[in-house]
Tab-separated table of C-alpha atoms and ligand atoms in Angstrom:
chain	number	residue	atom	x	y	z
A	194	UNK	CA	0.059	-0.101	-0.098
A	195	UNK	CA	1.288	3.325	-0.823
A	196	UNK	CA	1.101	6.518	1.077
A	197	UNK	CA	-1.408	8.010	-1.216
A	198	UNK	CA	-3.941	5.436	0.165
A	199	UNK	CA	-3.877	7.391	3.351
A	200	UNK	CA	-3.933	10.919	2.169
A	201	UNK	CA	-6.903	12.124	0.132
A	202	UNK	CA	-5.628	12.725	-3.327
A	203	UNK	CA	-5.315	16.188	-4.679
A	204	UNK	CA	-7.797	16.954	-7.577
A	205	UNK	CA	-8.824	19.719	-9.962
A	206	UNK	CA	-11.724	21.578	-8.316
A	207	UNK	CA	-13.922	22.418	-11.310
A	208	UNK	CA	-14.689	21.544	-14.741
A	209	UNK	CA	-12.839	24.597	-16.027
A	210	UNK	CA	-10.037	23.661	-13.923
A	211	UNK	CA	-9.553	20.366	-15.618
A	212	UNK	CA	-9.864	21.775	-19.114
A	213	UNK	CA	-7.644	24.676	-18.387
A	214	UNK	CA	-4.908	22.575	-16.904
A	215	UNK	CA	-4.889	19.969	-19.485
A	216	UNK	CA	-5.125	22.659	-22.264
A	217	UNK	CA	-2.431	24.743	-20.204
A	218	UNK	CA	-0.096	21.655	-20.491
A	219	UNK	CA	-0.826	21.250	-24.250
A	220	UNK	CA	-0.618	24.837	-25.306
A	221	UNK	CA	2.851	26.143	-25.098
A	222	UNK	CA	6.020	26.639	-26.867
A	223	UNK	CA	5.038	23.579	-29.012
A	224	UNK	CA	2.333	25.645	-30.644
A	225	UNK	CA	4.041	28.870	-31.177
A	226	UNK	CA	7.767	28.042	-31.263
A	227	UNK	CA	7.956	24.515	-32.513
A	228	UNK	CA	5.077	24.057	-34.829
A	229	UNK	CA	5.931	26.951	-37.237
A	230	UNK	CA	9.528	25.883	-37.411
A	231	UNK	CA	8.932	22.309	-37.956
A	232	UNK	CA	6.337	23.075	-40.606
A	233	UNK	CA	8.915	25.381	-42.280
A	234	UNK	CA	11.571	22.876	-42.224
A	235	UNK	CA	9.341	20.167	-43.649
A	236	UNK	CA	7.960	22.087	-46.607
A	237	UNK	CA	4.502	23.516	-45.485
A	238	UNK	CA	1.124	22.261	-46.585
A	239	UNK	CA	1.612	18.508	-47.221
A	240	UNK	CA	3.247	18.306	-43.925
A	241	UNK	CA	0.279	20.257	-42.107
A	242	UNK	CA	-2.201	17.775	-43.570
A	243	UNK	CA	-0.326	14.806	-42.282
A	244	UNK	CA	0.003	16.522	-38.890
A	245	UNK	CA	-3.843	17.053	-38.782
A	246	UNK	CA	-4.444	13.515	-39.658
A	247	UNK	CA	-2.176	12.213	-36.913
A	248	UNK	CA	-3.854	14.575	-34.298
A	249	UNK	CA	-7.232	12.997	-35.114
A	250	UNK	CA	-6.381	9.431	-35.672
A	251	UNK	CA	-3.624	8.945	-33.240
A	252	UNK	CA	-3.440	11.999	-30.834
A	253	UNK	CA	-7.029	12.069	-29.634
A	254	UNK	CA	-7.157	8.328	-29.005
A	255	UNK	CA	-3.882	8.500	-27.079
A	256	UNK	CA	-5.003	11.403	-25.043
A	257	UNK	CA	-8.239	9.576	-24.062
A	258	UNK	CA	-6.144	6.581	-23.195
A	259	UNK	CA	-3.824	8.317	-20.902
A	260	UNK	CA	-6.872	10.068	-19.128
A	261	UNK	CA	-8.445	6.538	-18.605
A	262	UNK	CA	-5.120	5.058	-17.174
A	263	UNK	CA	-4.620	8.042	-14.882
A	264	UNK	CA	-8.111	8.454	-13.680
A	265	UNK	CA	-8.758	4.765	-13.154
A	266	UNK	CA	-5.368	4.172	-11.324
A	267	UNK	CA	-5.253	7.369	-9.313
A	268	UNK	CA	-1.518	7.158	-9.533
A	269	UNK	CA	1.450	8.795	-11.259
A	270	UNK	CA	2.828	7.642	-14.749
A	271	UNK	CA	4.664	4.516	-13.350
A	272	UNK	CA	2.436	3.730	-10.417
A	273	UNK	CA	-0.613	3.675	-12.768
A	274	UNK	CA	0.709	0.855	-14.690
A	275	UNK	CA	1.912	-1.071	-11.527
A	276	UNK	CA	-1.635	-0.798	-10.088
A	277	UNK	CA	-3.597	-1.737	-13.297
A	278	UNK	CA	-1.193	-4.414	-14.486
A	279	UNK	CA	0.432	-5.883	-11.462
A	280	UNK	CA	3.522	-7.980	-11.710
A	281	UNK	CA	3.850	-7.272	-15.380
A	282	UNK	CA	6.462	-5.188	-17.258
A	283	UNK	CA	3.892	-2.568	-18.314
A	284	UNK	CA	5.225	-0.155	-15.886
A	285	UNK	CA	8.117	0.283	-18.153
A	286	UNK	CA	5.848	2.653	-20.190
A	287	UNK	CA	5.976	5.026	-17.318
A	288	UNK	CA	9.762	4.616	-17.011
A	289	UNK	CA	10.100	5.845	-20.578
A	290	UNK	CA	7.808	8.705	-19.798
A	291	UNK	CA	9.698	9.876	-16.736
A	292	UNK	CA	12.963	9.617	-18.683
A	293	UNK	CA	11.303	11.644	-21.621
A	294	UNK	CA	10.237	14.269	-19.131
A	295	UNK	CA	13.900	14.941	-18.096
A	296	UNK	CA	14.933	15.264	-21.735
A	297	UNK	CA	12.088	17.459	-22.765
A	298	UNK	CA	12.176	19.962	-19.911
A	299	UNK	CA	16.024	20.080	-20.518
A	300	UNK	CA	15.567	21.672	-23.882
A	301	UNK	CA	12.166	23.325	-23.408
A	302	UNK	CA	13.622	25.452	-20.630
A	303	UNK	CA	16.264	26.680	-23.047
A	304	UNK	CA	13.486	28.049	-25.381
A	305	UNK	CA	11.390	29.351	-22.549
A	306	UNK	CA	14.573	31.272	-21.323
A	307	UNK	CA	14.719	32.798	-24.799
A	308	UNK	CA	11.062	34.166	-24.359
A	309	UNK	CA	12.127	35.669	-21.096
A	310	UNK	CA	14.944	37.516	-22.780
A	311	UNK	CA	12.507	38.677	-25.439
A	312	UNK	CA	10.230	40.124	-22.696
A	313	UNK	CA	13.164	42.279	-21.632
A	314	UNK	CA	13.907	43.160	-25.263
A	315	UNK	CA	10.315	44.182	-25.836
A	316	UNK	CA	10.380	46.407	-22.634
A	317	UNK	CA	13.494	48.154	-23.740
A	318	UNK	CA	12.026	48.508	-27.228
A	319	UNK	CA	14.947	46.982	-28.858
A	320	UNK	CA	13.255	46.028	-32.007
A	321	UNK	CA	12.371	49.660	-32.896
A	322	UNK	CA	13.641	51.080	-36.068
A	323	UNK	CA	15.617	47.882	-36.812
A	324	UNK	CA	15.308	46.130	-40.286
A	325	UNK	CA	15.100	42.398	-40.953
A	326	UNK	CA	18.786	41.708	-40.753
A	327	UNK	CA	19.327	43.781	-37.629
A	328	UNK	CA	16.524	41.769	-35.927
A	329	UNK	CA	18.140	38.606	-37.011
A	330	UNK	CA	21.346	39.709	-35.638
A	331	UNK	CA	19.791	40.598	-32.406
A	332	UNK	CA	18.651	37.021	-32.092
A	333	UNK	CA	21.947	35.698	-33.202
A	334	UNK	CA	24.100	37.671	-30.670
A	335	UNK	CA	21.607	36.636	-27.920
A	336	UNK	CA	21.186	32.919	-28.391
A	337	UNK	CA	24.830	32.207	-29.183
A	338	UNK	CA	25.927	33.909	-25.992
A	339	UNK	CA	26.551	32.125	-22.689
A	340	UNK	CA	25.539	34.246	-19.660
A	341	UNK	CA	22.153	35.520	-20.453
A	342	UNK	CA	20.530	32.356	-22.090
A	343	UNK	CA	21.787	30.509	-19.006
A	344	UNK	CA	20.562	33.075	-16.630
A	345	UNK	CA	17.031	33.016	-18.212
A	346	UNK	CA	16.844	29.320	-18.271
A	347	UNK	CA	17.717	29.229	-14.398
A	348	UNK	CA	15.078	31.780	-13.635
A	349	UNK	CA	12.552	29.898	-15.748
A	350	UNK	CA	13.327	26.507	-14.048
A	351	UNK	CA	13.196	28.278	-10.641
A	352	UNK	CA	9.755	29.689	-11.305
A	353	UNK	CA	8.510	26.182	-12.481
A	354	UNK	CA	9.998	24.731	-9.424
A	355	UNK	CA	8.204	27.156	-7.092
A	356	UNK	CA	4.848	26.530	-8.670
A	357	UNK	CA	5.247	22.707	-8.641
A	358	UNK	CA	6.303	22.690	-5.010
A	359	UNK	CA	2.984	24.737	-4.195
A	360	UNK	CA	1.114	21.621	-5.503
A	361	UNK	CA	-1.724	20.725	-7.795
A	362	UNK	CA	-4.513	22.847	-6.551
A	363	UNK	CA	-2.664	25.952	-5.307
A	364	UNK	CA	-0.162	25.918	-8.076
A	365	UNK	CA	-1.211	24.333	-11.481
A	366	UNK	CA	-4.731	25.105	-11.438
A	367	UNK	CA	-4.503	28.812	-10.568
A	368	UNK	CA	-1.788	29.773	-12.988
A	369	UNK	CA	-3.435	27.846	-15.902
A	370	UNK	CA	-6.891	29.271	-15.778
A	371	UNK	CA	-6.048	32.773	-16.653
A	372	UNK	CA	-4.801	34.696	-19.636
A	373	UNK	CA	-4.998	32.238	-22.471
A	374	UNK	CA	-7.831	33.945	-24.131
A	375	UNK	CA	-5.704	37.108	-24.186
A	376	UNK	CA	-2.981	35.236	-25.984
A	377	UNK	CA	-5.358	34.065	-28.524
A	378	UNK	CA	-6.632	37.657	-29.178
A	379	UNK	CA	-3.031	38.802	-29.780
A	380	UNK	CA	-2.298	35.933	-32.086
A	381	UNK	CA	-5.419	36.851	-34.121
A	382	UNK	CA	-4.096	40.516	-34.382
A	383	UNK	CA	-0.836	39.183	-35.536
A	384	UNK	CA	-2.577	37.044	-38.170
A	385	UNK	CA	-4.487	40.074	-39.552
A	386	UNK	CA	-1.273	42.073	-39.803
A	387	UNK	CA	0.697	39.345	-41.217
A	388	UNK	CA	-1.777	38.292	-43.993
A	389	UNK	CA	-2.245	41.876	-45.096
A	390	UNK	CA	1.629	42.404	-45.621
A	391	UNK	CA	2.700	42.944	-49.144
A	392	UNK	CA	3.806	39.547	-50.399
A	393	UNK	CA	1.865	37.518	-47.751
A	394	UNK	CA	0.016	35.302	-50.213
A	395	UNK	CA	3.130	33.366	-50.954
A	396	UNK	CA	3.150	32.463	-47.370
A	397	UNK	CA	-0.521	31.371	-47.346
A	398	UNK	CA	0.116	29.031	-50.302
A	399	UNK	CA	3.199	27.645	-48.513
A	400	UNK	CA	1.040	26.430	-45.688
A	401	UNK	CA	-2.312	25.697	-47.365
A	402	UNK	CA	-1.312	24.430	-50.824
A	403	UNK	CA	-0.141	20.881	-50.177
A	404	UNK	CA	2.860	19.705	-52.411
A	405	UNK	CA	3.290	15.935	-51.512
A	406	UNK	CA	6.269	15.630	-53.739
A	407	UNK	CA	8.546	17.200	-50.989
A	408	UNK	CA	7.203	14.970	-48.358
A	409	UNK	CA	10.022	12.592	-47.061
A	410	UNK	CA	9.749	9.708	-44.530
A	411	UNK	CA	11.612	11.827	-42.107
A	412	UNK	CA	8.876	14.654	-42.409
A	413	UNK	CA	6.279	12.165	-41.673
A	414	UNK	CA	8.034	10.972	-38.431
A	415	UNK	CA	8.408	14.749	-37.508
A	416	UNK	CA	4.694	15.207	-38.152
A	417	UNK	CA	4.031	12.361	-35.664
A	418	UNK	CA	6.602	13.785	-33.155
A	419	UNK	CA	5.013	17.122	-33.270
A	420	UNK	CA	1.479	15.813	-32.846
A	421	UNK	CA	2.705	14.085	-29.596
A	422	UNK	CA	4.674	16.938	-28.456
A	423	UNK	CA	1.896	19.579	-29.090
A	424	UNK	CA	-0.718	17.569	-27.375
A	425	UNK	CA	1.543	16.572	-24.445
A	426	UNK	CA	1.150	12.974	-25.130
A	427	UNK	CA	3.313	9.751	-24.685
A	428	UNK	CA	4.935	10.878	-21.650
A	429	UNK	CA	2.368	10.293	-18.900
A	430	UNK	CA	1.833	14.001	-18.423
A	431	UNK	CA	-1.861	13.296	-19.029
A	432	UNK	CA	-1.911	10.020	-17.004
A	433	UNK	CA	-0.651	12.257	-14.215
A	434	UNK	CA	-3.287	14.893	-14.785
A	435	UNK	CA	-5.846	12.282	-15.440
A	436	UNK	CA	-5.292	11.021	-11.853
A	437	UNK	CA	-6.329	14.517	-10.708
A	438	UNK	CA	-9.542	14.581	-12.807
A	439	UNK	CA	-12.719	13.939	-10.853
A	440	UNK	CA	-14.830	10.814	-11.407
A	441	UNK	CA	-17.622	13.014	-12.535
A	442	UNK	CA	-15.899	14.732	-15.543
A	443	UNK	CA	-16.595	13.575	-19.043
A	444	UNK	CA	-13.343	12.539	-20.258
A	445	UNK	CA	-14.387	12.308	-23.962
A	446	UNK	CA	-15.467	15.964	-23.935
A	447	UNK	CA	-12.303	17.131	-22.206
A	448	UNK	CA	-10.264	15.446	-25.013
A	449	UNK	CA	-12.175	17.202	-27.727
A	450	UNK	CA	-11.973	20.552	-26.094
A	451	UNK	CA	-8.335	20.279	-25.388
A	452	UNK	CA	-7.364	19.018	-28.844
A	453	UNK	CA	-9.415	21.772	-30.383
A	454	UNK	CA	-7.796	24.465	-28.269
A	455	UNK	CA	-4.411	23.106	-29.106
A	456	UNK	CA	-4.873	22.721	-32.701
A	457	UNK	CA	-6.447	26.095	-33.367
A	458	UNK	CA	-3.679	27.831	-31.497
A	459	UNK	CA	-1.020	26.110	-33.585
A	460	UNK	CA	-2.873	26.932	-36.950
A	461	UNK	CA	-3.172	30.456	-35.858
A	462	UNK	CA	0.536	30.562	-35.063
A	463	UNK	CA	1.169	29.222	-38.569
A	464	UNK	CA	-1.037	31.849	-40.175
A	465	UNK	CA	0.668	34.589	-38.072
A	466	UNK	CA	4.195	33.457	-39.080
A	467	UNK	CA	4.284	32.234	-42.686
A	468	UNK	CA	2.841	35.183	-44.566
A	469	UNK	CA	5.301	37.389	-42.679
A	470	UNK	CA	8.277	34.974	-43.319
A	471	UNK	CA	7.754	35.313	-47.012
A	472	UNK	CA	6.923	38.977	-46.925
A	473	UNK	CA	10.088	39.696	-45.115
A	474	UNK	CA	12.190	37.294	-47.108
A	475	UNK	CA	13.182	34.990	-44.187
A	476	UNK	CA	13.880	31.462	-44.873
A	477	UNK	CA	11.094	29.187	-43.803
A	478	UNK	CA	13.467	26.492	-42.831
A	479	UNK	CA	15.405	28.861	-40.494
A	480	UNK	CA	14.982	26.386	-37.580
A	481	UNK	CA	14.391	26.993	-33.977
A	482	UNK	CA	14.979	30.798	-34.318
A	483	UNK	CA	12.237	31.272	-36.750
A	484	UNK	CA	9.552	32.917	-34.599
A	485	UNK	CA	12.029	35.040	-32.654
A	486	UNK	CA	13.284	36.453	-35.883
A	487	UNK	CA	9.740	36.784	-37.653
A	488	UNK	CA	7.597	38.076	-34.895
A	489	UNK	CA	9.434	41.160	-33.877
A	490	UNK	CA	9.185	42.250	-37.609
A	491	UNK	CA	5.524	42.018	-37.548
A	492	UNK	CA	5.174	43.903	-34.341
A	493	UNK	CA	7.273	46.792	-36.110
A	494	UNK	CA	4.525	47.014	-38.572
A	495	UNK	CA	1.652	47.326	-36.036
A	496	UNK	CA	0.425	50.462	-34.490
A	497	UNK	CA	1.047	50.092	-30.842
A	498	UNK	CA	3.453	47.286	-31.692
A	499	UNK	CA	5.527	48.031	-28.552
A	500	UNK	CA	2.736	47.057	-26.307
A	501	UNK	CA	1.674	44.108	-28.399
A	502	UNK	CA	5.152	42.658	-28.388
A	503	UNK	CA	5.422	43.153	-24.573
A	504	UNK	CA	2.157	41.411	-23.910
A	505	UNK	CA	2.773	38.635	-26.468
A	506	UNK	CA	6.172	37.564	-24.891
A	507	UNK	CA	4.789	37.673	-21.314
A	508	UNK	CA	1.933	35.542	-22.468
A	509	UNK	CA	4.156	33.152	-24.362
A	510	UNK	CA	6.326	32.683	-21.300
A	511	UNK	CA	3.294	32.034	-19.236
A	512	UNK	CA	2.075	29.479	-21.797
A	513	UNK	CA	5.546	27.808	-21.586
A	514	UNK	CA	5.273	27.824	-17.745
A	515	UNK	CA	1.862	26.035	-17.731
A	516	UNK	CA	3.431	23.331	-19.867
A	517	UNK	CA	6.753	23.111	-18.064
A	518	UNK	CA	4.904	22.586	-14.685
A	519	UNK	CA	2.988	19.691	-16.236
A	520	UNK	CA	6.349	18.094	-17.297
A	521	UNK	CA	7.975	18.442	-14.050
A	522	UNK	CA	4.796	17.228	-12.291
A	523	UNK	CA	5.325	13.841	-14.083
A	524	UNK	CA	8.593	13.311	-12.332
A	525	UNK	CA	7.483	14.834	-9.023
A	526	UNK	CA	4.337	12.602	-8.668
A	527	UNK	CA	6.483	9.538	-9.430
A	528	UNK	CA	9.165	10.322	-6.927
A	529	UNK	CA	6.546	11.306	-4.285
A	530	UNK	CA	4.288	8.298	-4.710
A	531	UNK	CA	6.677	5.531	-5.522
A	532	UNK	CA	9.877	6.576	-3.662
A	533	UNK	CA	8.171	8.392	-0.903
A	534	UNK	CA	9.990	11.681	-1.312
A	535	UNK	CA	8.353	14.754	-0.100
A	536	UNK	CA	6.807	16.967	-2.765
A	537	UNK	CA	9.538	19.541	-2.058
A	538	UNK	CA	12.532	17.309	-2.158
A	539	UNK	CA	11.204	15.541	-5.265
A	540	UNK	CA	10.806	18.816	-7.134
A	541	UNK	CA	14.015	20.254	-6.060
A	542	UNK	CA	16.074	17.070	-7.058
A	543	UNK	CA	14.238	16.808	-10.443
A	544	UNK	CA	14.663	20.513	-11.217
A	545	UNK	CA	18.335	20.326	-10.416
A	546	UNK	CA	19.066	17.396	-12.565
A	547	UNK	CA	17.010	18.932	-15.412
A	548	UNK	CA	18.727	22.227	-15.164
A	549	UNK	CA	22.085	20.634	-15.488
A	550	UNK	CA	20.989	18.850	-18.581
A	551	UNK	CA	19.419	21.915	-19.786
A	552	UNK	CA	22.710	23.861	-19.622
A	553	UNK	CA	24.007	21.570	-22.180
A	554	UNK	CA	21.000	22.371	-24.556
A	555	UNK	CA	21.363	26.076	-23.971
A	556	UNK	CA	25.173	26.183	-24.779
A	557	UNK	CA	24.538	24.121	-27.960
A	558	UNK	CA	23.771	27.371	-29.739
A	559	UNK	CA	26.889	28.969	-28.502
A	560	UNK	CA	30.232	27.629	-26.983
A	561	UNK	CA	29.204	24.049	-27.468
A	562	UNK	CA	27.900	24.244	-30.961
A	563	UNK	CA	30.740	22.004	-32.341
A	564	UNK	CA	30.203	19.412	-29.664
A	565	UNK	CA	28.420	16.731	-31.753
A	566	UNK	CA	27.024	13.245	-31.033
A	567	UNK	CA	25.813	11.478	-33.959
A	568	UNK	CA	26.202	14.558	-36.005
A	569	UNK	CA	23.817	16.626	-33.674
A	570	UNK	CA	24.270	19.083	-30.931
A	571	UNK	CA	22.908	18.191	-27.510
A	572	UNK	CA	19.906	20.176	-27.953
A	573	UNK	CA	18.985	18.548	-31.459
A	574	UNK	CA	19.736	15.052	-29.969
A	575	UNK	CA	17.511	15.722	-27.001
A	576	UNK	CA	14.728	17.165	-29.059
A	577	UNK	CA	14.810	14.373	-31.593
A	578	UNK	CA	15.217	11.539	-29.016
A	579	UNK	CA	12.407	12.813	-26.852
A	580	UNK	CA	9.877	14.048	-29.367
A	581	UNK	CA	10.244	11.828	-32.415
A	582	UNK	CA	11.257	8.586	-30.617
A	583	UNK	CA	10.309	8.323	-26.969
A	584	UNK	CA	6.913	10.036	-27.145
A	585	UNK	CA	5.563	7.966	-30.141
A	586	UNK	CA	7.020	4.816	-28.495
A	587	UNK	CA	5.279	5.862	-25.323
A	588	UNK	CA	2.115	6.379	-27.297
A	589	UNK	CA	2.293	3.081	-28.949
A	590	UNK	CA	2.570	1.187	-25.758
A	591	UNK	CA	-0.207	3.279	-24.192
A	592	UNK	CA	-2.699	2.412	-27.045
A	593	UNK	CA	-1.700	-1.251	-26.881
A	594	UNK	CA	-2.207	-1.267	-23.185
A	595	UNK	CA	-5.689	0.082	-23.302
A	596	UNK	CA	-6.646	-1.774	-26.622
A	597	UNK	CA	-5.286	-5.045	-25.840
A	598	UNK	CA	-4.470	-5.316	-22.165
A	599	UNK	CA	-7.096	-3.388	-20.210
A	600	UNK	CA	-9.619	-4.082	-22.822
A	601	UNK	CA	-12.968	-2.758	-23.868
A	602	UNK	CA	-14.998	-3.483	-20.908
A	603	UNK	CA	-12.967	-1.877	-18.252
A	604	UNK	CA	-12.127	0.952	-20.487
A	605	UNK	CA	-15.809	1.667	-21.247
A	606	UNK	CA	-16.521	1.880	-17.541
A	607	UNK	CA	-14.027	4.467	-17.110
A	608	UNK	CA	-14.992	6.496	-20.113
A	609	UNK	CA	-18.724	6.276	-19.382
A	610	UNK	CA	-18.232	7.237	-15.584
A	611	UNK	CA	-19.374	3.618	-14.526
A	612	UNK	CA	-22.078	3.587	-17.142
A	613	UNK	CA	-23.757	6.904	-16.287
A	614	UNK	CA	-22.782	8.347	-19.633
A	615	UNK	CA	-23.662	6.980	-23.077
A	616	UNK	CA	-20.299	7.240	-24.551
A	617	UNK	CA	-21.670	6.992	-28.043
A	618	UNK	CA	-18.487	7.146	-29.897
A	619	UNK	CA	-16.771	4.539	-27.706
A	620	UNK	CA	-16.659	1.926	-30.559
A	621	UNK	CA	-14.751	4.354	-32.811
A	622	UNK	CA	-12.408	5.111	-30.093
A	623	UNK	CA	-11.800	1.490	-29.402
A	624	UNK	CA	-11.223	0.756	-33.027
A	625	UNK	CA	-8.652	3.663	-33.293
A	626	UNK	CA	-6.855	2.372	-30.292
A	627	UNK	CA	-6.670	-1.122	-31.207
A	628	UNK	CA	-5.927	-1.106	-34.788
A	629	UNK	CA	-5.396	2.266	-36.380
A	630	UNK	CA	-3.196	4.023	-33.909
A	631	UNK	CA	-0.731	1.136	-33.237
A	632	UNK	CA	-0.351	0.206	-36.807
A	633	UNK	CA	0.002	3.809	-37.918
A	634	UNK	CA	2.643	4.628	-35.311
A	635	UNK	CA	4.667	1.507	-35.978
A	636	UNK	CA	4.612	2.094	-39.729
A	637	UNK	CA	5.700	5.648	-39.314
A	638	UNK	CA	8.509	4.671	-37.080
A	639	UNK	CA	9.944	1.937	-39.313
A	640	UNK	CA	9.621	4.125	-42.330
A	641	UNK	CA	10.924	7.261	-40.638
A	642	UNK	CA	13.877	5.603	-39.148
A	643	UNK	CA	14.732	4.043	-42.610
A	644	UNK	CA	14.054	0.462	-41.600
A	645	UNK	CA	11.268	0.107	-44.051
A	646	UNK	CA	11.236	1.252	-47.568
A	647	UNK	CA	8.042	1.887	-49.523
B	802	LIG	N1	2.583	20.353	-25.135
B	802	LIG	C1	3.523	21.183	-24.482
B	802	LIG	C2	3.726	22.425	-25.643
B	802	LIG	O1	3.169	22.384	-26.719
B	802	LIG	C3	4.782	20.726	-24.089
B	802	LIG	C4	4.552	19.553	-23.228
B	802	LIG	C5	4.047	19.661	-21.975
B	802	LIG	C6	4.840	18.329	-23.508
B	802	LIG	N2	3.923	18.367	-21.421
B	802	LIG	C7	4.346	17.436	-22.307
B	802	LIG	C8	5.354	17.648	-24.603
B	802	LIG	C9	4.582	16.217	-22.326
B	802	LIG	C10	5.477	16.353	-24.612
B	802	LIG	C11	5.137	15.486	-23.494
B	802	LIG	O2	4.466	23.273	-25.359
């Protein structure tokens, strides 16, 4: 018996709390920083369609599966499997998740640190009067440096740590409920300005006119990785959050709402970025710096751009924070429940290890840019291993667990709140979980890694 059998388990207090917390986890740098740059690197429209297909056919079923596991077991990512499948090796799925959490937060905090620097740049009006090249140079000087990128990363990790120590109710929920609608409004304003720039139409065709000839096996794997990353899947984040969801919530509805919010925000970010990318003559495949180079140019073209830039980067940092706390929480819930550490000790330990790994990621743009493993910097290696390998692998095992181990009867009971809901689409879900998702993930894997030629 674990200690959580004696203490009442924390849970989210209201319906809005659940959706806000899960959406807060999903919506983050993945939508605004990673989505545009990955779309740009993989040629635009065709990639986007594959991505949307993966969101629906794989992402949504995996999300519901994670919620079912967490809420049914009332445990962390590893403990849930130990409880639902005692004396089996299924808990290893949770182990992969906890390992992925370390890798993801390490590189996530690098980029989150960049957003903090950009708040300061916005306050000091650093973009004013600068042309495209000068704005690009501003980014280059900053992100190849040593002190400031590390400084901001450590600040960001400290804030994440403080909120996670405060706990689920007082921390996570409170900070995720607010401000997201404001972020959406600002992105919509950016979209409007971006599509009305001279030369914008080329950017719109780039994302909305699919050209399948440029789609490679590697791009398809990236689309899958991005779908998992953006929806916070495959790592046990939503198993952990699922364990905090009340038995009365409708899991299916929550999945639809969270997925819709996440996908709409990513699409809006794409519409804000690409017209401007082409209008300003920026390379769409510019990589992780894409949004940091593109957005300041758009702010320059908007009346009141100073204020918009400031609010935007503050909200982006907050969106990153509501995601980073959900990543750290996976590790903390595990250490707390399985290894009986206090929340404080667990959070402190995890944050220190992650920060040390994060330093390597941050310095990958600067003094350590020539340190390569398999031809990649630390940053690239951690990003690829976690998003494109560990998350889909975790997702594959999660759907197999629900579809073939836990089975239809027990799963239906959890999804339908012990039979009190009709769960009309349950057969569709079960079909996706048993057949479509496992087969699709396995195929994309083998093909993407070059082990299968089509
Ligand atoms: N989904 C978040 C984003 O888009 C990042 C994130 C939070 C995440 N928790 C996760 C990614 C778990 C993968 C797994 O920014």
